[in-house]
CSV table of C-alpha atoms in Angstrom, one decimal:
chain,number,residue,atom,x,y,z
A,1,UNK,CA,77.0,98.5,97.6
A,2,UNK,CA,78.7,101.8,98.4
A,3,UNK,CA,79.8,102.9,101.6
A,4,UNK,CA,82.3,105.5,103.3
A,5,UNK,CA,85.2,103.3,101.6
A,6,UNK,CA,84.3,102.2,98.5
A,7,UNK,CA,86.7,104.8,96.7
A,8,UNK,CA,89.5,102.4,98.9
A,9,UNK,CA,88.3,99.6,98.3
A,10,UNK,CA,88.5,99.8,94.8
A,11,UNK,CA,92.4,99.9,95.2
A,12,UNK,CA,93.0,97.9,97.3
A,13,UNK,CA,89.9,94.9,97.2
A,14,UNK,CA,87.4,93.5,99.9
A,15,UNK,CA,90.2,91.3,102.2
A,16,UNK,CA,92.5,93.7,102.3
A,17,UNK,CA,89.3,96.1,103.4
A,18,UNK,CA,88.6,93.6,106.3
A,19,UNK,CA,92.3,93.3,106.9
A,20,UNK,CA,91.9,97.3,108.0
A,21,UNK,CA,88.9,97.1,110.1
A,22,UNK,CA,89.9,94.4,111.8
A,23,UNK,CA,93.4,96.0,112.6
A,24,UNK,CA,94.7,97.9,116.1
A,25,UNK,CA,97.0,101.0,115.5
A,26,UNK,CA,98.4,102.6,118.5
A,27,UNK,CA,99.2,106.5,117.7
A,28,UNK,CA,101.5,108.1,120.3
A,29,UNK,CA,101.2,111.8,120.2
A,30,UNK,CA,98.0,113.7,117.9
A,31,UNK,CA,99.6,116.5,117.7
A,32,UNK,CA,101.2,118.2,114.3
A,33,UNK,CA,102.2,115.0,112.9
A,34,UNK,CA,99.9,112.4,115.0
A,35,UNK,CA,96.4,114.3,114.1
A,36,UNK,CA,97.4,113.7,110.6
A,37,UNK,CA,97.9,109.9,111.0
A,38,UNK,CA,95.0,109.4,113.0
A,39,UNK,CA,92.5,111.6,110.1
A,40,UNK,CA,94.1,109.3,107.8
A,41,UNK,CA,94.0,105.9,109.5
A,42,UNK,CA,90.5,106.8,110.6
A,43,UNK,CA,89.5,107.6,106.6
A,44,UNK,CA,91.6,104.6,105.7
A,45,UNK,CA,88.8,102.1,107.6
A,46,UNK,CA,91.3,101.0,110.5
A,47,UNK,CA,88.7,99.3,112.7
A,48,UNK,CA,90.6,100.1,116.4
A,49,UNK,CA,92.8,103.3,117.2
A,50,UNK,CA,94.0,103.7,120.3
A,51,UNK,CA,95.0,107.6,121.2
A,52,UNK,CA,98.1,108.5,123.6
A,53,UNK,CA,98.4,112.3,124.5
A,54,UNK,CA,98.4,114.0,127.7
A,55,UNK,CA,98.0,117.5,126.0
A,56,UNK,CA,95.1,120.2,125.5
A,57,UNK,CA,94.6,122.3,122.0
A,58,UNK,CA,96.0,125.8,122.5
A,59,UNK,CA,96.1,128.5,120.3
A,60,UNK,CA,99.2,128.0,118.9
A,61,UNK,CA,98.2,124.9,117.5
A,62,UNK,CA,95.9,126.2,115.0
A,63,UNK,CA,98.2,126.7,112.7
A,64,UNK,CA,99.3,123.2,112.1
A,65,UNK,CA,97.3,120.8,113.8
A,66,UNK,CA,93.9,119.0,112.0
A,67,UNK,CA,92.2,118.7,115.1
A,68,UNK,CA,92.9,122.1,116.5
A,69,UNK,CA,89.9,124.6,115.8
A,70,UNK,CA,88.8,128.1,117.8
A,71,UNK,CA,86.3,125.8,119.0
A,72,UNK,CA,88.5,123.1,120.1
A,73,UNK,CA,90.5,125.2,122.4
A,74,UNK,CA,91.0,123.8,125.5
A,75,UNK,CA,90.1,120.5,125.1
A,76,UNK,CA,91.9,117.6,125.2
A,77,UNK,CA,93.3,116.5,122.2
A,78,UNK,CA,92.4,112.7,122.4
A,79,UNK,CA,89.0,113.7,123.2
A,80,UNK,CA,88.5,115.5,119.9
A,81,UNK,CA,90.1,112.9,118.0
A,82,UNK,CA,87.9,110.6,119.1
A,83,UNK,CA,84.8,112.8,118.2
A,84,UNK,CA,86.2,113.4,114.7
A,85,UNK,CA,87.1,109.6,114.4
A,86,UNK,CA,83.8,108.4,115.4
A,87,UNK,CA,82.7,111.6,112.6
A,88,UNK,CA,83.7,110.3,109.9
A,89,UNK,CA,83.5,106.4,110.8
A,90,UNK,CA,80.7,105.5,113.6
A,91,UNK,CA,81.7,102.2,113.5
A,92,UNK,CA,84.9,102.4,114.8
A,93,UNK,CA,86.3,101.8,117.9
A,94,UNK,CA,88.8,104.7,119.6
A,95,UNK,CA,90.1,104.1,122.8
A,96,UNK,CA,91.3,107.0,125.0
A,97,UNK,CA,94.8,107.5,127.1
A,98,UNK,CA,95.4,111.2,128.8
A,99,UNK,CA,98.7,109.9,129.3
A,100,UNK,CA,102.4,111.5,128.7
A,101,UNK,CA,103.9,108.3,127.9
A,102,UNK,CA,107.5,107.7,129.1
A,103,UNK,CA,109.2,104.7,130.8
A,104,UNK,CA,107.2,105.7,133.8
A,105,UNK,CA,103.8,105.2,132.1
A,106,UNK,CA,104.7,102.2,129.7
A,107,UNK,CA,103.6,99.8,131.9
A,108,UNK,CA,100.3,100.8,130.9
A,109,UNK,CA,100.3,99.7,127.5
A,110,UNK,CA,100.0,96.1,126.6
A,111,UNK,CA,101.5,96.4,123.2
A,112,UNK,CA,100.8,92.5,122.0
A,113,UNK,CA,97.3,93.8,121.7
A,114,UNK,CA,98.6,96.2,118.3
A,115,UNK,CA,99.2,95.3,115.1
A,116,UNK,CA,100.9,98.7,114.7
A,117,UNK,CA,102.7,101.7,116.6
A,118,UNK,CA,103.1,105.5,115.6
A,119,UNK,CA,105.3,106.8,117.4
A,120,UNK,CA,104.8,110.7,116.7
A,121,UNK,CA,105.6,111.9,119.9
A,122,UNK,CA,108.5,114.5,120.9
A,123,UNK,CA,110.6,113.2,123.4
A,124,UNK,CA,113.9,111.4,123.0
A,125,UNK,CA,113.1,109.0,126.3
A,126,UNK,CA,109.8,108.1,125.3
A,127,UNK,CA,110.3,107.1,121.6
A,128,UNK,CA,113.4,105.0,122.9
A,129,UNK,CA,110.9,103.1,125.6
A,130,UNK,CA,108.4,102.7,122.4
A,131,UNK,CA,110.7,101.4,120.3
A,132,UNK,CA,112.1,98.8,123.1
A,133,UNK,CA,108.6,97.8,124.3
A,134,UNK,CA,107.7,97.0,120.9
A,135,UNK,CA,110.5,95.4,120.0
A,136,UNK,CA,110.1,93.1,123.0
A,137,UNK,CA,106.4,92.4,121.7
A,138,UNK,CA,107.6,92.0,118.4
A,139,UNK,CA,104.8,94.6,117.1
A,140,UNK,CA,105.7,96.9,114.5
A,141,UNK,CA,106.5,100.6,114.6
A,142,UNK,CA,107.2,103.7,112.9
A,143,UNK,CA,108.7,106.4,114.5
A,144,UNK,CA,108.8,110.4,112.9
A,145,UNK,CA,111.9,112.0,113.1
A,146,UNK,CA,112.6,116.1,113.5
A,147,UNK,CA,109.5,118.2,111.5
A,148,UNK,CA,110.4,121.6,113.4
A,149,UNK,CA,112.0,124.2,111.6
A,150,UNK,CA,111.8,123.1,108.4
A,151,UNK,CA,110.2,124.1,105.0
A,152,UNK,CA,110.1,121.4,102.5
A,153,UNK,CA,107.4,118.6,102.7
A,154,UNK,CA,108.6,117.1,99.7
A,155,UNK,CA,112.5,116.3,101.1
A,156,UNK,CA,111.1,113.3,103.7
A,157,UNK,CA,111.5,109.9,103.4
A,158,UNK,CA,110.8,106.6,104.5
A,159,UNK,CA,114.5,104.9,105.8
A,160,UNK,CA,115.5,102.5,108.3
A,161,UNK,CA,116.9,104.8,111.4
A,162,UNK,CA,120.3,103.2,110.2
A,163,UNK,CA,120.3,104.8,106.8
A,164,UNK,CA,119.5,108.3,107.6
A,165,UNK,CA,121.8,111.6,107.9
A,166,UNK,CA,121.5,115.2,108.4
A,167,UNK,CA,118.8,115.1,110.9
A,168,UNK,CA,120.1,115.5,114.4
A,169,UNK,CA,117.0,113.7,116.2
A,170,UNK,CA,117.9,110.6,114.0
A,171,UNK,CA,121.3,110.8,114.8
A,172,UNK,CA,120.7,110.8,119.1
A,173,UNK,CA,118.1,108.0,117.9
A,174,UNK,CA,121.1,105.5,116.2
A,175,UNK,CA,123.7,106.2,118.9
A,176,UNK,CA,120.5,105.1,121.9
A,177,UNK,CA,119.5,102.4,119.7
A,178,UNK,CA,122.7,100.8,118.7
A,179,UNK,CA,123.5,100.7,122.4
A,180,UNK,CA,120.2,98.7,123.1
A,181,UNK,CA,121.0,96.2,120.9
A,182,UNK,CA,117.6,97.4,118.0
A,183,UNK,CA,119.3,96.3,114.5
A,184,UNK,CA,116.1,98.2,112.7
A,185,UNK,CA,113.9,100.9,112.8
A,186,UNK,CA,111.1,102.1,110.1
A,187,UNK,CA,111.5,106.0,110.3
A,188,UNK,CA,110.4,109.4,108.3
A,189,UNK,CA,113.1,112.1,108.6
A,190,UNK,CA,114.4,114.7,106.3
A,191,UNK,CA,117.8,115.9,105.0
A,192,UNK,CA,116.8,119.5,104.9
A,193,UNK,CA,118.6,121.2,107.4
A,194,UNK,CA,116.3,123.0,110.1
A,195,UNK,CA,116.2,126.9,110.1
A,196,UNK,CA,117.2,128.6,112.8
A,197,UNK,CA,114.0,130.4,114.3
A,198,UNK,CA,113.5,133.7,114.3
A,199,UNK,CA,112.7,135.9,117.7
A,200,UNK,CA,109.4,137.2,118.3
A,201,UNK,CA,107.9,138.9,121.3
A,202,UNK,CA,105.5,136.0,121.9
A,203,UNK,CA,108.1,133.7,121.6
A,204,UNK,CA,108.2,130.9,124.1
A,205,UNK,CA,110.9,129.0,126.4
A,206,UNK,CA,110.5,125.7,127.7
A,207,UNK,CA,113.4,125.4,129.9
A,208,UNK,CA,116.6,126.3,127.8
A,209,UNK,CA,115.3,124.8,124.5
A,210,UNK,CA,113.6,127.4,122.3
A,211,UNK,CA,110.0,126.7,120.9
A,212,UNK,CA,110.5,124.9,117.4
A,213,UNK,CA,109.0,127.2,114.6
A,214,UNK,CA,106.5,124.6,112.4
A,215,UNK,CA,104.5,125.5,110.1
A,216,UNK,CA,100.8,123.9,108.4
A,217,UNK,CA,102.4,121.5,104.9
A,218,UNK,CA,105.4,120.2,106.9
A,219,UNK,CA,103.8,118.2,109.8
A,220,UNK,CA,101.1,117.3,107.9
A,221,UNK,CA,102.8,115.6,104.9
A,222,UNK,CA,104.9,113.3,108.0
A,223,UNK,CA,101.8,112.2,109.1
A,224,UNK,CA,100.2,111.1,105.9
A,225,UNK,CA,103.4,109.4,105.0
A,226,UNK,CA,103.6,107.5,108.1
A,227,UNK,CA,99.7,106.1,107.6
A,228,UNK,CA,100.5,105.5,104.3
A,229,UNK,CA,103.1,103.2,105.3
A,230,UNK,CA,101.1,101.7,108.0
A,231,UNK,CA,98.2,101.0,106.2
A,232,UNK,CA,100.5,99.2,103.1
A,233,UNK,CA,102.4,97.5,105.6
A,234,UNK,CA,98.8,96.2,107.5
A,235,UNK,CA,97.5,94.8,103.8
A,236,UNK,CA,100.8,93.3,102.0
């Protein structure tokens, strides 16, 4: 009988479709990169996503971000998420966090409960805290590396944290890690080195660090790699 998945489900069989509905993903951040792995996950069949973001759709999103609409202005991202989740599978179960996770906040999450974290969230101190609380619950993760600035969708790749160069996020990431004691770490980052942005009137400061410049291909392509590795890792 068809349904929504069928078109899966002839790649990848019946178990491996229950395998999916039955799984937990945790995405941290639905922004740039994070819509993308939640429109994915959520078209994949993943039965449970739980959404972590604090933040509201704002103009400036529009031009990169899948849930971010002149009608969706305002709103909190999660909450749209969930609406286009529940969209395109009814079925599914999305739970809700308007939370700016860091080591403060962590205590919220139970992460024995996942059978998978995204990390896709920008903040040095809070990807270290997910990657130690899920280390400690032995649950796996993926974490995406630097996407701002930069022009080529087709230079990332998938790389332990351990094997990867160039990128400067990466780089604060293995020095942090490797002090922790975390051997391992599933990452997507790129070699491309990131532009220098240009000024513009409009531009924006958020403390001394300039607004990264993104653009719609980059961000996008991160995401659907990441769910693409989530998904094949959920199923082998």
């Amino acid at each position: 009988m068809e349904n929504r998945f069928s078109r899966t489900e002839i790649l990848i069989g019946t178990d491996n479709m229950e395998k999916l509905k039955n799984a937990r993903v945790a995405v941290f951040g639905v922004g740039g990169v994070g819509g993308y792995v939640v429109e994915a996950l959520a078209r994949s069949g993943v039965g449970t996503l739980d959404l972590i973001d604090d933040d509201k759709v704002s103009l400036t999103n529009i031009n990169r971000q899948i849930i971010a609409t002149t009608s969706t202005i305002g709103k909190y991202k999660v909450d749209v998420a969930k609406d286009r989740v529940l969209d395109i599978n009814p079925k599914a179960t999305v739970n809700i966090y308007k939370t700016f996770y860091l080591p403060e906040t962590a205590e919220q999450f139970d992460f024995s409960q996942y059978d998978y974290i995204v990390d896709a969230i920008d903040t040095v101190t809070g990807k270290l805290q997910l990657v130690e609380q899920a280390e400690k619950s032995g649950t796996a993760i993926i974490s995406s590396m630097g996407a701002g600035n930069k022009m080529d969708p087709t230079a990332f790749e998938v790389a332990d944290i351990f094997q990867t160069s160039v990128c400067p996020l990466a780089k604060v990431m293995r020095r942090e890690l490797k002090k922790r004691g975390i051997q391992n770490l599933k990452v997507v980052y790129s070699k491309e080195k990131a532009l220098i942005p240009q000024e513009i009137e409009e531009e924006e400061i958020h403390g001394k660090r300039q607004t990264p410049g993104s653009n719609a291909f980059v961000p996008s392509v991160v995401g659907l790699i990441i769910a693409g590795e989530v998904i094949k890792d959920i199923i082998k």
